[in-house]
Amino acid sequence: MKKRLTVAMFGQKRLTREGGVEIVVKELCTRMAQRGYQITCYNRSGHHVSGAEFDSNEKTEYPGIRQKSVLTIEKKGLAAVSSSFFAALYSALGKYDVVHIHAEGPAFFSWIPKLFGKKVIVTIHGLDWSREKWESGFGSKFIRQGEKNAVKYADEIIVLSKGVQDYFERTYGRKTHFIPNGVNRPVIRQPQLITDKFALTKDSYILFLGRLVPEKGIRYLVEAFKEVKTDKKLVIAGGSSDTDDFTAELKNLAEGDDRIIFTGFVQGQLLDELYSNAYIYTLPSDLEGMPLSLLEAMSYGNCCLVSDIPECTEVVEDKAIIFKKSDVSDLKKKLQEACEQPETVKRLKEQAADYICRKYNWDDVVKETVRLYRRDI
């Protein structure tokens, strides 16, 4: 019998849908716990990133997973740093075979568990220092050093895209392991809540769902959509992430077009209904790590419209509509064509779910991740 490893994880806020990192950690941990691994998650203290009203609306306890909240300084720029430091310290002092750190910022502290003889795995969810909110100042320097510390101290580094794998090889000469995220096949829901709350019906809207941050290309989307001749709505679903000013900017940009709806953060049945009934899903990003929302959208059988960055095109291959990154004119053209060509949309919808669920499987992700855990143990 193989030894059931003890694993500590940190870098996530909580086991919720607050962001892509949180979804990944939840999927990994719940599946590993089902296989008998002893998992401890060191989570941030404090409220849900989109507001305290979301704190208790989602299941957060899972069988076989110990969750511990660490001291967190609730100040912009310090929450992630402080919680990661204490999580690193607790994981270093605990009886763990493996410490798995998620994201470049938390990886700054990878030297602490390494100093105490732990096997350290770091998953790079994206090149976070290149995000607009971290373009300069302490945050950018901290995240860049986190990347360098991952290279120096991690026993193994996991990346979620080929582009990031090439970056680590080119920049540091460091070999990494490409293990993309997975996706679950969902239950399709009929429109109920979305009709009651937003007067939306099946195929009546174009959907963007994700964090409201500049690198997601939402500015281009609003600008382009305002020029599209259609009676379909544009639904922008998601909460801010230390980006309230940007959210206000988007709403100002959308002013005067009552077809554009901002739902705020969504979860549960509302989230399922939005994915289930969209005419198309769009992800116009300039920058991504591994876009989980795109995998999810396709798993619901959506026709997707994405920018031509490698992180998106690697996922969709020829099963989606693609436009030139940052090009408002091309995005407008592709949106207009999609609205006028329902047969193309229908064809892509019919291919999406089977294709994406075959290509990206969480059980495969867990298998490959555990193989790295066990190497040299």
GROMACS .gro file of C-alpha atoms in nm:
model
  377
    1MET     CA    1   0.000   0.000   0.000
    2LYS     CA    2   0.128   0.345  -0.087
    3LYS     CA    3   0.153   0.586   0.203
    4ARG     CA    4  -0.135   0.837   0.214
    5LEU     CA    5   0.046   1.167   0.200
    6THR     CA    6  -0.026   1.463   0.425
    7VAL     CA    7  -0.058   1.785   0.226
    8ALA     CA    8  -0.083   2.152   0.322
    9MET     CA    9  -0.215   2.404   0.069
   10PHE     CA   10  -0.215   2.780   0.072
   11GLY     CA   11  -0.249   3.072  -0.167
   12GLN     CA   12  -0.629   3.047  -0.191
   13LYS     CA   13  -0.861   3.280  -0.006
   14ARG     CA   14  -1.111   3.009   0.091
   15LEU     CA   15  -1.268   2.701  -0.069
   16THR     CA   16  -1.519   2.915  -0.256
   17ARG     CA   17  -1.569   3.057  -0.606
   18GLU     CA   18  -1.396   3.386  -0.527
   19GLY     CA   19  -1.151   3.332  -0.811
   20GLY     CA   20  -0.983   3.075  -1.032
   21VAL     CA   21  -0.726   2.978  -0.768
   22GLU     CA   22  -1.003   2.901  -0.520
   23ILE     CA   23  -1.189   2.680  -0.769
   24VAL     CA   24  -0.871   2.486  -0.851
   25VAL     CA   25  -0.780   2.432  -0.485
   26LYS     CA   26  -1.132   2.315  -0.402
   27GLU     CA   27  -1.138   2.067  -0.690
   28LEU     CA   28  -0.793   1.928  -0.606
   29CYS     CA   29  -0.852   1.904  -0.232
   30THR     CA   30  -1.196   1.741  -0.245
   31ARG     CA   31  -1.076   1.475  -0.487
   32MET     CA   32  -0.755   1.407  -0.295
   33ALA     CA   33  -0.951   1.378   0.030
   34GLN     CA   34  -1.182   1.124  -0.134
   35ARG     CA   35  -0.870   0.920  -0.218
   36GLY     CA   36  -0.761   0.920   0.145
   37TYR     CA   37  -0.500   1.196   0.143
   38GLN     CA   38  -0.486   1.413   0.455
   39ILE     CA   39  -0.540   1.770   0.338
   40THR     CA   40  -0.507   2.092   0.535
   41CYS     CA   41  -0.600   2.424   0.373
   42TYR     CA   42  -0.464   2.742   0.526
   43ASN     CA   43  -0.719   3.007   0.429
   44ARG     CA   44  -0.735   3.383   0.467
   45SER     CA   45  -0.940   3.532   0.746
   46GLY     CA   46  -1.190   3.804   0.664
   47HIS     CA   47  -1.483   3.840   0.430
   48HIS     CA   48  -1.557   3.718   0.078
   49VAL     CA   49  -1.374   3.938  -0.176
   50SER     CA   50  -1.707   4.053  -0.327
   51GLY     CA   51  -1.865   4.145   0.006
   52ALA     CA   52  -1.965   4.003   0.342
   53GLU     CA   53  -2.312   3.914   0.211
   54PHE     CA   54  -2.157   3.622   0.019
   55ASP     CA   55  -1.975   3.473   0.320
   56SER     CA   56  -2.235   3.212   0.414
   57ASN     CA   57  -2.416   3.157   0.084
   58GLU     CA   58  -2.194   2.877  -0.034
   59LYS     CA   59  -2.091   2.538   0.103
   60THR     CA   60  -1.746   2.573   0.255
   61GLU     CA   61  -1.694   2.256   0.462
   62TYR     CA   62  -1.584   1.935   0.289
   63PRO     CA   63  -1.528   1.583   0.428
   64GLY     CA   64  -1.166   1.495   0.492
   65ILE     CA   65  -1.032   1.852   0.456
   66ARG     CA   66  -0.910   2.049   0.756
   67GLN     CA   67  -0.947   2.422   0.703
   68LYS     CA   68  -0.762   2.671   0.920
   69SER     CA   69  -0.793   3.048   0.899
   70VAL     CA   70  -0.464   3.232   0.941
   71LEU     CA   71  -0.401   3.583   1.067
   72THR     CA   72  -0.477   3.830   0.787
   73ILE     CA   73  -0.416   4.206   0.785
   74GLU     CA   74  -0.734   4.339   0.621
   75LYS     CA   75  -0.571   4.621   0.425
   76LYS     CA   76  -0.541   4.659   0.051
   77GLY     CA   77  -0.216   4.499  -0.061
   78LEU     CA   78  -0.148   4.336   0.277
   79ALA     CA   79  -0.419   4.068   0.302
   80ALA     CA   80  -0.249   3.828   0.060
   81VAL     CA   81   0.101   3.898   0.195
   82SER     CA   82   0.015   3.856   0.562
   83SER     CA   83  -0.203   3.547   0.517
   84SER     CA   84   0.058   3.381   0.293
   85PHE     CA   85   0.335   3.445   0.547
   86PHE     CA   86   0.144   3.285   0.833
   87ALA     CA   87   0.023   2.999   0.611
   88ALA     CA   88   0.383   2.930   0.509
   89LEU     CA   89   0.492   2.934   0.873
   90TYR     CA   90   0.217   2.695   0.989
   91SER     CA   91   0.275   2.458   0.698
   92ALA     CA   92   0.649   2.460   0.769
   93LEU     CA   93   0.594   2.372   1.135
   94GLY     CA   94   0.323   2.110   1.072
   95LYS     CA   95   0.369   1.740   1.001
   96TYR     CA   96   0.324   1.752   0.623
   97ASP     CA   97   0.488   1.554   0.346
   98VAL     CA   98   0.408   1.817   0.084
   99VAL     CA   99   0.336   2.191   0.091
  100HIS     CA  100   0.151   2.302  -0.224
  101ILE     CA  101   0.155   2.678  -0.284
  102HIS     CA  102  -0.078   2.845  -0.534
  103ALA     CA  103   0.014   3.162  -0.728
  104GLU     CA  104   0.327   3.375  -0.757
  105GLY     CA  105   0.265   3.610  -0.464
  106PRO     CA  106   0.228   3.337  -0.200
  107ALA     CA  107   0.532   3.161  -0.354
  108PHE     CA  108   0.743   3.448  -0.213
  109PHE     CA  109   0.737   3.248   0.113
  110SER     CA  110   0.824   2.911  -0.045
  111TRP     CA  111   1.163   2.923   0.129
  112ILE     CA  112   1.000   2.888   0.472
  113PRO     CA  113   0.858   2.533   0.436
  114LYS     CA  114   1.167   2.442   0.231
  115LEU     CA  115   1.389   2.551   0.521
  116PHE     CA  116   1.203   2.302   0.741
  117GLY     CA  117   1.262   2.013   0.501
  118LYS     CA  118   0.919   2.002   0.336
  119LYS     CA  119   0.868   1.907  -0.027
  120VAL     CA  120   0.741   2.225  -0.195
  121ILE     CA  121   0.518   2.235  -0.503
  122VAL     CA  122   0.421   2.568  -0.660
  123THR     CA  123   0.140   2.612  -0.912
  124ILE     CA  124   0.179   2.924  -1.126
  125HIS     CA  125  -0.177   3.024  -1.218
  126GLY     CA  126  -0.055   3.307  -1.442
  127LEU     CA  127   0.213   3.574  -1.463
  128ASP     CA  128   0.046   3.787  -1.197
  129TRP     CA  129   0.302   4.068  -1.203
  130SER     CA  130   0.181   4.160  -1.553
  131ARG     CA  131  -0.176   4.232  -1.438
  132GLU     CA  132  -0.268   4.600  -1.453
  133LYS     CA  133  -0.335   4.638  -1.081
  134TRP     CA  134   0.019   4.514  -1.006
  135GLU     CA  135   0.199   4.715  -1.275
  136SER     CA  136   0.416   4.908  -1.033
  137GLY     CA  137   0.508   4.956  -0.669
  138PHE     CA  138   0.548   4.708  -0.387
  139GLY     CA  139   0.291   4.461  -0.522
  140SER     CA  140   0.471   4.416  -0.852
  141LYS     CA  141   0.813   4.373  -0.689
  142PHE     CA  142   0.672   4.127  -0.435
  143ILE     CA  143   0.505   3.911  -0.701
  144ARG     CA  144   0.813   3.912  -0.926
  145GLN     CA  145   1.025   3.799  -0.632
  146GLY     CA  146   0.765   3.532  -0.559
  147GLU     CA  147   0.819   3.398  -0.910
  148LYS     CA  148   1.197   3.396  -0.858
  149ASN     CA  149   1.161   3.225  -0.520
  150ALA     CA  150   0.944   2.956  -0.680
  151VAL     CA  151   1.221   2.892  -0.931
  152LYS     CA  152   1.484   2.879  -0.654
  153TYR     CA  153   1.306   2.684  -0.379
  154ALA     CA  154   1.023   2.475  -0.526
  155ASP     CA  155   1.092   2.108  -0.585
  156GLU     CA  156   0.839   2.109  -0.869
  157ILE     CA  157   0.658   2.390  -1.053
  158ILE     CA  158   0.319   2.334  -1.220
  159VAL     CA  159   0.205   2.570  -1.498
  160LEU     CA  160  -0.138   2.588  -1.659
  161SER     CA  161  -0.046   2.695  -2.012
  162LYS     CA  162   0.223   2.620  -2.269
  163GLY     CA  163   0.301   2.993  -2.296
  164VAL     CA  164   0.392   3.015  -1.926
  165GLN     CA  165   0.593   2.693  -1.955
  166ASP     CA  166   0.793   2.850  -2.240
  167TYR     CA  167   0.839   3.167  -2.031
  168PHE     CA  168   0.998   2.979  -1.739
  169GLU     CA  169   1.227   2.785  -1.971
  170ARG     CA  170   1.331   3.100  -2.159
  171THR     CA  171   1.367   3.329  -1.856
  172TYR     CA  172   1.512   3.096  -1.593
  173GLY     CA  173   1.609   2.777  -1.775
  174ARG     CA  174   1.368   2.607  -1.537
  175LYS     CA  175   1.173   2.297  -1.637
  176THR     CA  176   0.808   2.301  -1.533
  177HIS     CA  177   0.515   2.060  -1.557
  178PHE     CA  178   0.219   2.154  -1.777
  179ILE     CA  179  -0.096   2.036  -1.597
  180PRO     CA  180  -0.398   2.235  -1.721
  181ASN     CA  181  -0.714   2.274  -1.515
  182GLY     CA  182  -1.014   2.044  -1.545
  183VAL     CA  183  -1.386   2.094  -1.577
  184ASN     CA  184  -1.698   1.914  -1.455
  185ARG     CA  185  -1.997   1.834  -1.675
  186PRO     CA  186  -2.277   2.046  -1.527
  187VAL     CA  187  -2.655   2.015  -1.504
  188ILE     CA  188  -2.821   2.253  -1.752
  189ARG     CA  189  -3.085   2.474  -1.587
  190GLN     CA  190  -3.391   2.641  -1.734
  191PRO     CA  191  -3.417   3.019  -1.687
  192GLN     CA  192  -3.599   3.106  -1.365
  193LEU     CA  193  -3.396   3.334  -1.138
  194ILE     CA  194  -3.239   3.519  -1.431
  195THR     CA  195  -3.586   3.589  -1.566
  196ASP     CA  196  -3.716   3.708  -1.229
  197LYS     CA  197  -3.411   3.924  -1.153
  198PHE     CA  198  -3.300   4.051  -1.495
  199ALA     CA  199  -3.581   3.965  -1.743
  200LEU     CA  200  -3.343   3.730  -1.930
  201THR     CA  201  -3.461   3.432  -2.135
  202LYS     CA  202  -3.278   3.162  -2.325
  203ASP     CA  203  -3.050   3.296  -2.602
  204SER     CA  204  -3.149   3.656  -2.524
  205TYR     CA  205  -2.807   3.770  -2.404
  206ILE     CA  206  -2.431   3.764  -2.457
  207LEU     CA  207  -2.247   3.670  -2.138
  208PHE     CA  208  -1.919   3.776  -1.982
  209LEU     CA  209  -1.856   3.607  -1.648
  210GLY     CA  210  -1.543   3.670  -1.446
  211ARG     CA  211  -1.366   3.914  -1.217
  212LEU     CA  212  -1.406   4.277  -1.321
  213VAL     CA  213  -1.039   4.355  -1.378
  214PRO     CA  214  -0.874   4.545  -1.666
  215GLU     CA  215  -0.685   4.252  -1.817
  216LYS     CA  216  -1.012   4.070  -1.893
  217GLY     CA  217  -1.075   4.312  -2.182
  218ILE     CA  218  -1.418   4.422  -2.059
  219ARG     CA  219  -1.355   4.779  -2.174
  220TYR     CA  220  -1.325   4.655  -2.533
  221LEU     CA  221  -1.635   4.444  -2.490
  222VAL     CA  222  -1.852   4.735  -2.374
  223GLU     CA  223  -1.716   4.967  -2.644
  224ALA     CA  224  -1.772   4.708  -2.917
  225PHE     CA  225  -2.115   4.598  -2.798
  226LYS     CA  226  -2.249   4.954  -2.793
  227GLU     CA  227  -2.192   4.960  -3.171
  228VAL     CA  228  -2.358   4.622  -3.238
  229LYS     CA  229  -2.707   4.629  -3.386
  230THR     CA  230  -2.899   4.367  -3.187
  231ASP     CA  231  -3.181   4.340  -2.938
  232LYS     CA  232  -2.977   4.094  -2.732
  233LYS     CA  233  -2.848   4.208  -2.393
  234LEU     CA  234  -2.488   4.210  -2.276
  235VAL     CA  235  -2.465   4.058  -1.927
  236ILE     CA  236  -2.147   4.136  -1.733
  237ALA     CA  237  -2.145   3.904  -1.433
  238GLY     CA  238  -1.878   3.919  -1.167
  239GLY     CA  239  -1.745   4.108  -0.869
  240SER     CA  240  -1.448   4.341  -0.836
  241SER     CA  241  -1.111   4.233  -0.698
  242ASP     CA  242  -0.963   4.545  -0.535
  243THR     CA  243  -1.087   4.716  -0.853
  244ASP     CA  244  -1.391   4.921  -0.749
  245ASP     CA  245  -1.266   5.220  -0.951
  246PHE     CA  246  -1.246   5.005  -1.263
  247THR     CA  247  -1.598   4.873  -1.206
  248ALA     CA  248  -1.724   5.231  -1.181
  249GLU     CA  249  -1.538   5.315  -1.503
  250LEU     CA  250  -1.709   5.026  -1.682
  251LYS     CA  251  -2.053   5.137  -1.565
  252ASN     CA  252  -1.983   5.492  -1.683
  253LEU     CA  253  -1.872   5.353  -2.019
  254ALA     CA  254  -2.194   5.152  -2.047
  255GLU     CA  255  -2.415   5.447  -1.954
  256GLY     CA  256  -2.683   5.524  -2.208
  257ASP     CA  257  -2.716   5.165  -2.335
  258ASP     CA  258  -2.989   4.990  -2.137
  259ARG     CA  259  -2.903   4.659  -2.305
  260ILE     CA  260  -2.597   4.629  -2.079
  261ILE     CA  261  -2.661   4.463  -1.742
  262PHE     CA  262  -2.418   4.436  -1.450
  263THR     CA  263  -2.524   4.155  -1.215
  264GLY     CA  264  -2.246   4.176  -0.957
  265PHE     CA  265  -2.093   3.858  -0.815
  266VAL     CA  266  -2.300   3.545  -0.890
  267GLN     CA  267  -2.294   3.190  -0.757
  268GLY     CA  268  -2.515   2.884  -0.716
  269GLN     CA  269  -2.833   2.857  -0.922
  270LEU     CA  270  -2.798   3.206  -1.066
  271LEU     CA  271  -2.453   3.123  -1.200
  272ASP     CA  272  -2.576   2.794  -1.348
  273GLU     CA  273  -2.869   2.964  -1.520
  274LEU     CA  274  -2.650   3.235  -1.671
  275TYR     CA  275  -2.413   2.977  -1.819
  276SER     CA  276  -2.700   2.750  -1.930
  277ASN     CA  277  -2.900   3.004  -2.129
  278ALA     CA  278  -2.650   3.242  -2.292
  279TYR     CA  279  -2.657   3.297  -2.668
  280ILE     CA  280  -2.279   3.322  -2.665
  281TYR     CA  281  -2.015   3.349  -2.394
  282THR     CA  282  -1.729   3.592  -2.450
  283LEU     CA  283  -1.385   3.621  -2.293
  284PRO     CA  284  -1.205   3.918  -2.453
  285SER     CA  285  -0.895   3.899  -2.229
  286ASP     CA  286  -0.554   4.051  -2.291
  287LEU     CA  287  -0.404   3.823  -2.028
  288GLU     CA  288  -0.501   3.488  -1.876
  289GLY     CA  289  -0.346   3.204  -1.683
  290MET     CA  290  -0.577   2.913  -1.751
  291PRO     CA  291  -0.929   3.055  -1.803
  292LEU     CA  292  -1.155   2.835  -1.592
  293SER     CA  293  -1.462   3.037  -1.684
  294LEU     CA  294  -1.400   2.949  -2.050
  295LEU     CA  295  -1.382   2.578  -1.968
  296GLU     CA  296  -1.700   2.610  -1.764
  297ALA     CA  297  -1.881   2.804  -2.037
  298MET     CA  298  -1.800   2.537  -2.294
  299SER     CA  299  -1.901   2.259  -2.054
  300TYR     CA  300  -2.251   2.415  -2.050
  301GLY     CA  301  -2.259   2.390  -2.429
  302ASN     CA  302  -2.189   2.753  -2.508
  303CYS     CA  303  -2.064   2.902  -2.830
  304CYS     CA  304  -1.763   3.107  -2.717
  305LEU     CA  305  -1.604   3.423  -2.857
  306VAL     CA  306  -1.248   3.471  -2.732
  307SER     CA  307  -0.940   3.684  -2.795
  308ASP     CA  308  -0.653   3.526  -2.984
  309ILE     CA  309  -0.415   3.500  -2.689
  310PRO     CA  310  -0.257   3.150  -2.668
  311GLU     CA  311  -0.417   3.077  -2.329
  312CYS     CA  312  -0.760   3.098  -2.495
  313THR     CA  313  -0.683   2.952  -2.838
  314GLU     CA  314  -0.509   2.648  -2.682
  315VAL     CA  315  -0.834   2.573  -2.501
  316VAL     CA  316  -1.088   2.626  -2.779
  317GLU     CA  317  -0.884   2.513  -3.084
  318ASP     CA  318  -1.132   2.538  -3.376
  319LYS     CA  319  -1.444   2.512  -3.159
  320ALA     CA  320  -1.504   2.884  -3.099
  321ILE     CA  321  -1.507   3.229  -3.262
  322ILE     CA  322  -1.177   3.417  -3.227
  323PHE     CA  323  -1.101   3.789  -3.258
  324LYS     CA  324  -0.779   3.993  -3.249
  325LYS     CA  325  -0.676   4.079  -2.894
  326SER     CA  326  -0.744   4.442  -2.792
  327ASP     CA  327  -0.906   4.517  -3.131
  328VAL     CA  328  -1.245   4.679  -3.063
  329SER     CA  329  -1.329   4.690  -3.433
  330ASP     CA  330  -1.267   4.318  -3.485
  331LEU     CA  331  -1.456   4.232  -3.166
  332LYS     CA  332  -1.753   4.439  -3.285
  333LYS     CA  333  -1.744   4.262  -3.623
  334LYS     CA  334  -1.738   3.915  -3.464
  335LEU     CA  335  -2.019   4.005  -3.222
  336GLN     CA  336  -2.234   4.137  -3.507
  337GLU     CA  337  -2.167   3.826  -3.719
  338ALA     CA  338  -2.258   3.599  -3.426
  339CYS     CA  339  -2.587   3.785  -3.377
  340GLU     CA  340  -2.667   3.752  -3.750
  341GLN     CA  341  -2.554   3.388  -3.793
  342PRO     CA  342  -2.747   3.172  -3.545
  343GLU     CA  343  -2.666   2.859  -3.747
  344THR     CA  344  -2.292   2.907  -3.679
  345VAL     CA  345  -2.363   2.965  -3.311
  346LYS     CA  346  -2.579   2.652  -3.299
  347ARG     CA  347  -2.308   2.439  -3.464
  348LEU     CA  348  -2.044   2.552  -3.215
  349LYS     CA  349  -2.282   2.500  -2.923
  350GLU     CA  350  -2.341   2.139  -3.030
  351GLN     CA  351  -1.967   2.063  -3.026
  352ALA     CA  352  -1.862   2.248  -2.713
  353ALA     CA  353  -1.954   2.032  -2.412
  354ASP     CA  354  -1.834   1.692  -2.533
  355TYR     CA  355  -1.512   1.842  -2.666
  356ILE     CA  356  -1.416   2.032  -2.351
  357CYS     CA  357  -1.513   1.757  -2.104
  358ARG     CA  358  -1.300   1.505  -2.292
  359LYS     CA  359  -1.003   1.741  -2.313
  360TYR     CA  360  -0.995   1.868  -1.954
  361ASN     CA  361  -1.068   1.627  -1.669
  362TRP     CA  362  -1.016   1.699  -1.297
  363ASP     CA  363  -0.939   1.335  -1.218
  364ASP     CA  364  -0.650   1.348  -1.465
  365VAL     CA  365  -0.530   1.672  -1.302
  366VAL     CA  366  -0.529   1.507  -0.958
  367LYS     CA  367  -0.348   1.199  -1.091
  368GLU     CA  368  -0.070   1.410  -1.246
  369THR     CA  369  -0.043   1.635  -0.940
  370VAL     CA  370  -0.013   1.344  -0.698
  371ARG     CA  371   0.253   1.188  -0.921
  372LEU     CA  372   0.462   1.501  -0.861
  373TYR     CA  373   0.393   1.484  -0.487
  374ARG     CA  374   0.529   1.130  -0.476
  375ARG     CA  375   0.839   1.187  -0.683
  376ASP     CA  376   1.145   1.121  -0.462
  377ILE     CA  377   0.929   1.061  -0.151
   0.00000   0.00000   0.00000
